[in-house]
Amino acid sequence: MTQNSTQAKRPHAAINLPLTLVSLDEWSLITATGADSEKYLQGQLTTDIAALPTTTHTLSAHCEAKGKMWSTLRLFHQQDGFAYILRKNVAQKQLAELKKYAVFSKVTLAENTDSVLLGLAGQGAALALADYFPNIPRKANEVVNHDNTYILQLPLPTERFLIVTDEETAKNLATTLKAETSDSEQWLALDIEAGYPVIDTPNIEQFLPQATNLQALPLSICFKKGCYTGQEMVSRAKFRGANKRAMYLLSGGGTELPEIGGSVEWQLGEDKWRKTGTVLSAVRMADNTILAEVVMNNDMELDSVFRVQDDNISRLSIKPLPYSLEEE
């Protein structure tokens, strides 16, 4: 699916989305192969790689020594190794950091530019996919492999599918599926609705994983596995209550989108506003509303009012997350 085959249009909310095939050209695929791939990733990522079922994918984080994230990434088993998907704009920086100690291990880490990344979402997505593939994943975060194609089921905000495939299969899907087409902005909007934290270049090395709610998502952080880069600080944030931040979904109106890495303004009085938080991602939806992920203090009142910085007509409010932040 080429860029010309997708029409530039604003994304729909999941509940209003017709069957849509999405070109994920704003994401990259990284592979880890070799005898030490599991052991090496176990020492680098927040997920318990050794315990990750071959039929399950998960969000994970790659941190620096102080526990701040280089990126979030979606990890799964691929052939005799692993693969993960992350934002294209952070891929080269993250990969360079991940490779730093790989010379001492039997592992090859590389960006895969041959595979095509697609998303299928909207009404009837599972049925449409089942007409093309003999078996598709229906359980939350399940992975199914067909020859050169991996299909990942994502349960939030509603069931959708991430497809890693070759160019020929991608072209066949584009012509066979009776689906609308869209660009990466639609998938980004769905990730925001899902409460999946998006780390772009301005926010590299800024946040502990828990500040972006990763601890609330299954398998994303394991607090019982052995050492990995940044583990001491990530564990301290949990067991000593050191994390004072959370990621919120904000929705509302405004003339401009909030700036990635910038702040929003919090209303403290009728005409009194104060800068707060850090914007992770933001999109303008088909109904002209703004949807954004913002990291703020985790004790923020749910009826708080915000606005895009310096935008007097903007008003943003907190939207419920599709998962709980309550600690077990």
Short mmCIF file of C-alpha atoms in Angstrom, two decimals:
data_model
loop_
_atom_site.label_atom_id
_atom_site.label_comp_id
_atom_site.label_asym_id
_atom_site.label_seq_id
_atom_site.Cartn_x
_atom_site.Cartn_y
_atom_site.Cartn_z
CA MET A 1 0.00 0.00 0.00
CA THR A 2 1.69 3.21 -1.14
CA GLN A 3 1.31 6.58 0.45
CA ASN A 4 -0.59 7.79 -2.62
CA SER A 5 -3.26 5.13 -2.09
CA THR A 6 -4.22 6.56 1.29
CA GLN A 7 -6.16 9.77 1.47
CA ALA A 8 -5.06 12.32 4.01
CA LYS A 9 -8.00 12.51 6.36
CA ARG A 10 -8.52 13.02 10.04
CA PRO A 11 -8.81 9.91 12.20
CA HIS A 12 -12.07 8.56 13.57
CA ALA A 13 -12.68 7.40 17.13
CA ALA A 14 -12.77 3.61 17.41
CA ILE A 15 -16.52 3.51 17.97
CA ASN A 16 -17.17 5.33 14.65
CA LEU A 17 -14.45 3.72 12.55
CA PRO A 18 -15.54 1.82 9.43
CA LEU A 19 -13.40 -1.12 8.34
CA THR A 20 -10.05 0.55 7.64
CA LEU A 21 -6.66 -0.69 6.44
CA VAL A 22 -3.95 1.52 7.88
CA SER A 23 -0.46 2.03 6.49
CA LEU A 24 1.88 2.09 9.50
CA ASP A 25 4.67 4.06 7.85
CA GLU A 26 5.36 5.98 11.07
CA TRP A 27 6.46 2.76 12.81
CA SER A 28 9.57 0.60 12.39
CA LEU A 29 10.28 -3.11 12.87
CA ILE A 30 13.45 -4.20 14.69
CA THR A 31 14.57 -7.84 14.86
CA ALA A 32 16.78 -9.63 17.39
CA THR A 33 18.21 -12.92 16.18
CA GLY A 34 20.92 -15.29 17.37
CA ALA A 35 21.53 -17.79 20.17
CA ASP A 36 21.67 -15.07 22.85
CA SER A 37 18.71 -12.98 21.68
CA GLU A 38 16.46 -13.95 24.60
CA LYS A 39 19.19 -13.54 27.21
CA TYR A 40 20.31 -10.22 25.77
CA LEU A 41 16.84 -8.67 25.60
CA GLN A 42 16.13 -9.99 29.12
CA GLY A 43 18.94 -7.73 30.34
CA GLN A 44 17.69 -4.69 28.43
CA LEU A 45 13.87 -4.55 28.52
CA THR A 46 11.31 -4.27 31.33
CA THR A 47 9.34 -7.38 30.24
CA ASP A 48 10.23 -10.89 31.43
CA ILE A 49 11.34 -12.07 28.00
CA ALA A 50 12.01 -15.65 29.17
CA ALA A 51 8.39 -15.98 30.34
CA LEU A 52 6.74 -14.37 27.30
CA PRO A 53 4.59 -17.01 25.58
CA THR A 54 5.30 -17.54 21.88
CA THR A 55 1.65 -16.74 21.15
CA THR A 56 1.60 -13.43 23.05
CA HIS A 57 2.87 -9.91 22.32
CA THR A 58 3.29 -7.12 24.83
CA LEU A 59 4.20 -3.49 25.25
CA SER A 60 7.59 -3.12 26.91
CA ALA A 61 10.12 -0.38 27.64
CA HIS A 62 13.82 0.07 26.99
CA CYS A 63 15.39 2.27 29.66
CA GLU A 64 18.70 3.98 30.30
CA ALA A 65 20.66 3.44 33.53
CA LYS A 66 18.48 5.84 35.55
CA GLY A 67 15.29 4.12 34.46
CA LYS A 68 14.19 6.76 31.94
CA MET A 69 12.84 5.32 28.69
CA TRP A 70 14.50 5.41 25.31
CA SER A 71 11.22 4.11 23.94
CA THR A 72 8.17 1.99 24.41
CA LEU A 73 7.94 -0.94 22.00
CA ARG A 74 5.61 -3.82 21.10
CA LEU A 75 7.50 -7.10 21.42
CA PHE A 76 6.76 -10.60 20.04
CA HIS A 77 8.51 -13.86 19.15
CA GLN A 78 9.56 -14.09 15.49
CA GLN A 79 11.02 -17.30 14.05
CA ASP A 80 14.02 -18.18 16.26
CA GLY A 81 14.31 -14.74 17.82
CA PHE A 82 12.23 -11.68 18.59
CA ALA A 83 10.89 -8.61 16.86
CA TYR A 84 9.47 -5.36 18.13
CA ILE A 85 7.64 -2.38 16.69
CA LEU A 86 8.26 1.21 17.76
CA ARG A 87 7.89 4.74 16.46
CA LYS A 88 10.08 5.33 13.40
CA ASN A 89 11.37 8.69 14.65
CA VAL A 90 13.02 7.06 17.71
CA ALA A 91 14.07 3.78 16.08
CA GLN A 92 17.65 4.63 15.13
CA LYS A 93 18.47 6.20 18.50
CA GLN A 94 16.89 3.32 20.42
CA LEU A 95 18.58 0.69 18.25
CA ALA A 96 21.99 2.34 18.70
CA GLU A 97 21.56 2.26 22.49
CA LEU A 98 20.36 -1.35 22.44
CA LYS A 99 23.38 -2.40 20.37
CA LYS A 100 25.95 -0.91 22.76
CA TYR A 101 26.74 -4.16 24.56
CA ALA A 102 25.68 -6.60 21.84
CA VAL A 103 29.29 -7.17 20.75
CA PHE A 104 29.70 -9.44 23.79
CA SER A 105 26.70 -11.62 22.87
CA LYS A 106 25.58 -13.84 20.01
CA VAL A 107 22.79 -11.52 18.93
CA THR A 108 22.13 -9.51 15.79
CA LEU A 109 19.96 -6.42 16.11
CA ALA A 110 18.74 -4.72 12.94
CA GLU A 111 15.93 -2.68 11.46
CA ASN A 112 13.85 -4.74 9.04
CA THR A 113 12.95 -2.56 6.08
CA ASP A 114 11.66 -5.42 3.90
CA SER A 115 8.55 -6.17 5.93
CA VAL A 116 5.38 -4.11 5.59
CA LEU A 117 3.47 -2.95 8.67
CA LEU A 118 -0.30 -2.62 8.38
CA GLY A 119 -3.16 -2.13 10.77
CA LEU A 120 -6.71 -3.37 10.32
CA ALA A 121 -9.36 -1.77 12.52
CA GLY A 122 -12.98 -0.79 12.57
CA GLN A 123 -16.29 -2.52 12.03
CA GLY A 124 -15.98 -6.18 11.02
CA ALA A 125 -12.17 -6.26 11.20
CA ALA A 126 -12.00 -9.83 12.53
CA LEU A 127 -14.47 -11.18 9.97
CA ALA A 128 -12.67 -9.49 7.10
CA LEU A 129 -9.32 -10.88 8.22
CA ALA A 130 -10.77 -14.36 8.74
CA ASP A 131 -11.86 -14.38 5.09
CA TYR A 132 -8.22 -13.97 4.08
CA PHE A 133 -6.29 -16.02 6.67
CA PRO A 134 -7.27 -19.53 7.90
CA ASN A 135 -6.55 -18.62 11.53
CA ILE A 136 -6.52 -15.24 13.21
CA PRO A 137 -5.84 -14.17 16.82
CA ARG A 138 -8.94 -13.36 18.89
CA LYS A 139 -7.59 -13.45 22.45
CA ALA A 140 -6.20 -10.25 23.99
CA ASN A 141 -2.61 -9.65 22.81
CA GLU A 142 -2.46 -12.96 20.92
CA VAL A 143 -0.10 -13.52 17.96
CA VAL A 144 -0.70 -15.89 15.04
CA ASN A 145 1.95 -16.69 12.42
CA HIS A 146 1.21 -17.61 8.78
CA ASP A 147 4.40 -18.22 6.80
CA ASN A 148 5.81 -14.68 6.37
CA THR A 149 2.93 -12.94 8.12
CA TYR A 150 2.46 -12.21 11.82
CA ILE A 151 -0.95 -11.01 13.04
CA LEU A 152 -1.12 -9.32 16.44
CA GLN A 153 -4.50 -8.80 18.14
CA LEU A 154 -4.80 -5.56 20.12
CA PRO A 155 -7.79 -5.43 22.49
CA LEU A 156 -7.90 -1.65 23.04
CA PRO A 157 -9.69 0.63 22.46
CA THR A 158 -11.68 -2.00 20.52
CA GLU A 159 -10.40 -5.14 18.82
CA ARG A 160 -7.95 -4.40 16.02
CA PHE A 161 -5.03 -6.13 14.31
CA LEU A 162 -1.42 -5.25 13.58
CA ILE A 163 -0.07 -7.13 10.56
CA VAL A 164 3.62 -7.72 9.82
CA THR A 165 3.94 -9.14 6.32
CA ASP A 166 5.71 -9.06 2.94
CA GLU A 167 4.99 -6.68 0.07
CA GLU A 168 3.05 -9.23 -1.99
CA THR A 169 0.68 -10.11 0.86
CA ALA A 170 0.27 -6.43 1.70
CA LYS A 171 -0.76 -5.68 -1.90
CA ASN A 172 -3.17 -8.61 -1.91
CA LEU A 173 -4.75 -7.44 1.33
CA ALA A 174 -5.15 -3.92 -0.03
CA THR A 175 -7.00 -5.21 -3.10
CA THR A 176 -8.97 -8.04 -1.43
CA LEU A 177 -10.27 -6.39 1.74
CA LYS A 178 -13.26 -4.15 1.15
CA ALA A 179 -11.85 -1.55 3.49
CA GLU A 180 -11.20 2.15 3.51
CA THR A 181 -7.54 3.16 3.66
CA SER A 182 -5.83 5.55 6.02
CA ASP A 183 -2.39 6.67 7.12
CA SER A 184 -0.52 6.28 10.41
CA GLU A 185 -2.45 9.11 12.07
CA GLN A 186 -5.46 6.80 12.42
CA TRP A 187 -3.40 4.14 14.21
CA LEU A 188 -1.85 6.80 16.45
CA ALA A 189 -5.34 7.98 17.41
CA LEU A 190 -6.33 4.42 18.30
CA ASP A 191 -3.17 3.98 20.40
CA ILE A 192 -3.99 7.20 22.25
CA GLU A 193 -7.58 6.05 22.84
CA ALA A 194 -6.17 2.75 24.11
CA GLY A 195 -3.94 4.53 26.61
CA TYR A 196 -0.82 2.98 25.06
CA PRO A 197 2.01 5.44 25.75
CA VAL A 198 3.69 6.84 22.64
CA ILE A 199 7.31 7.97 22.99
CA ASP A 200 8.51 10.26 20.21
CA THR A 201 11.90 11.98 19.91
CA PRO A 202 11.18 15.00 22.19
CA ASN A 203 10.39 12.63 25.10
CA ILE A 204 13.38 10.27 24.90
CA GLU A 205 15.04 9.83 28.35
CA GLN A 206 12.29 11.82 30.10
CA PHE A 207 10.09 9.28 31.91
CA LEU A 208 10.13 6.20 34.08
CA PRO A 209 7.84 3.53 32.58
CA GLN A 210 5.33 3.94 35.43
CA ALA A 211 4.89 7.64 34.63
CA THR A 212 3.29 6.49 31.36
CA ASN A 213 1.08 3.78 32.94
CA LEU A 214 3.04 0.80 31.61
CA GLN A 215 2.67 -1.02 34.94
CA ALA A 216 -1.10 -1.16 34.29
CA LEU A 217 -0.69 -3.10 31.04
CA PRO A 218 -0.20 -6.90 31.19
CA LEU A 219 3.40 -8.18 31.02
CA SER A 220 4.86 -4.74 30.24
CA ILE A 221 6.97 -4.53 33.42
CA CYS A 222 8.14 -7.49 35.49
CA PHE A 223 9.22 -6.56 39.03
CA LYS A 224 10.38 -10.09 39.85
CA LYS A 225 12.87 -10.87 37.10
CA GLY A 226 16.61 -10.29 37.40
CA CYS A 227 18.60 -7.21 36.53
CA TYR A 228 18.11 -5.15 33.41
CA THR A 229 19.25 -1.66 32.49
CA GLY A 230 17.42 0.85 34.71
CA GLN A 231 15.86 -1.90 36.86
CA GLU A 232 16.93 -0.40 40.18
CA MET A 233 15.15 2.90 39.53
CA VAL A 234 12.06 1.25 38.02
CA SER A 235 11.76 -1.04 41.06
CA ARG A 236 12.33 1.83 43.49
CA ALA A 237 9.48 3.72 41.84
CA LYS A 238 7.17 0.81 42.66
CA PHE A 239 8.32 -0.37 46.07
CA ARG A 240 9.22 3.02 47.56
CA GLY A 241 6.43 5.00 45.96
CA ALA A 242 8.92 7.17 44.07
CA ASN A 243 6.70 7.64 41.03
CA LYS A 244 4.40 10.65 41.40
CA ARG A 245 3.20 10.88 37.81
CA ALA A 246 0.68 9.21 35.51
CA MET A 247 -0.40 9.51 31.90
CA TYR A 248 -3.83 11.04 31.30
CA LEU A 249 -6.01 11.22 28.21
CA LEU A 250 -7.19 14.75 27.49
CA SER A 251 -9.96 15.57 25.05
CA GLY A 252 -11.51 18.83 23.92
CA GLY A 253 -11.12 21.78 21.59
CA GLY A 254 -8.38 24.14 20.53
CA THR A 255 -7.03 26.11 17.60
CA GLU A 256 -3.70 24.25 17.51
CA LEU A 257 -2.55 20.82 18.61
CA PRO A 258 -0.50 20.75 21.83
CA GLU A 259 3.22 20.48 21.11
CA ILE A 260 4.87 17.07 21.63
CA GLY A 261 7.24 17.46 24.57
CA GLY A 262 5.57 20.73 25.55
CA SER A 263 3.08 21.48 28.32
CA VAL A 264 -0.62 22.16 28.63
CA GLU A 265 -2.10 24.80 30.93
CA TRP A 266 -4.15 23.93 34.01
CA GLN A 267 -6.95 26.22 35.18
CA LEU A 268 -6.50 27.31 38.80
CA GLY A 269 -9.04 30.15 38.79
CA GLU A 270 -11.34 32.03 36.43
CA ASP A 271 -8.46 33.74 34.64
CA LYS A 272 -5.52 31.93 36.19
CA TRP A 273 -3.67 29.21 34.31
CA ARG A 274 -0.44 27.36 35.10
CA LYS A 275 1.75 25.26 32.83
CA THR A 276 1.72 21.59 33.77
CA GLY A 277 2.58 18.17 32.42
CA THR A 278 4.33 16.92 29.28
CA VAL A 279 2.53 16.06 26.05
CA LEU A 280 3.42 12.61 24.68
CA SER A 281 1.18 12.61 21.60
CA ALA A 282 -1.79 14.45 20.14
CA VAL A 283 -4.13 14.18 17.15
CA ARG A 284 -7.05 16.13 15.75
CA MET A 285 -10.00 13.83 15.23
CA ALA A 286 -12.58 13.76 12.44
CA ASP A 287 -15.05 15.67 14.63
CA ASN A 288 -12.39 18.41 15.11
CA THR A 289 -11.74 17.53 18.75
CA ILE A 290 -8.21 17.15 20.10
CA LEU A 291 -7.14 13.89 21.74
CA ALA A 292 -3.85 13.88 23.64
CA GLU A 293 -1.70 11.86 26.04
CA VAL A 294 -0.23 14.03 28.79
CA VAL A 295 1.98 12.97 31.73
CA MET A 296 1.03 14.93 34.88
CA ASN A 297 1.01 14.54 38.66
CA ASN A 298 -0.87 11.36 39.52
CA ASP A 299 -3.16 13.09 42.03
CA MET A 300 -4.80 15.35 39.45
CA GLU A 301 -8.53 15.91 40.11
CA LEU A 302 -10.61 14.28 37.38
CA ASP A 303 -12.75 17.39 36.87
CA SER A 304 -9.72 19.61 36.24
CA VAL A 305 -9.83 21.91 33.21
CA PHE A 306 -6.89 22.39 30.84
CA ARG A 307 -6.14 24.17 27.60
CA VAL A 308 -3.57 24.09 24.82
CA GLN A 309 -0.78 26.43 25.86
CA ASP A 310 -1.54 30.10 25.07
CA ASP A 311 -4.83 29.19 23.37
CA ASN A 312 -7.57 31.20 25.12
CA ILE A 313 -10.45 29.41 23.43
CA SER A 314 -9.09 25.91 24.09
CA ARG A 315 -10.63 23.68 26.76
CA LEU A 316 -9.50 20.13 27.50
CA SER A 317 -10.84 17.68 30.07
CA ILE A 318 -9.69 14.30 31.42
CA LYS A 319 -11.12 11.30 29.58
CA PRO A 320 -11.36 7.91 31.37
CA LEU A 321 -8.61 5.39 30.67
CA PRO A 322 -9.70 1.96 29.37
CA TYR A 323 -7.76 0.27 32.21
CA SER A 324 -7.25 0.75 35.94
CA LEU A 325 -4.22 2.38 37.56
CA GLU A 326 -5.03 0.88 40.94
CA GLU A 327 -2.04 -1.07 42.31
CA GLU A 328 -2.66 -4.73 43.08
#
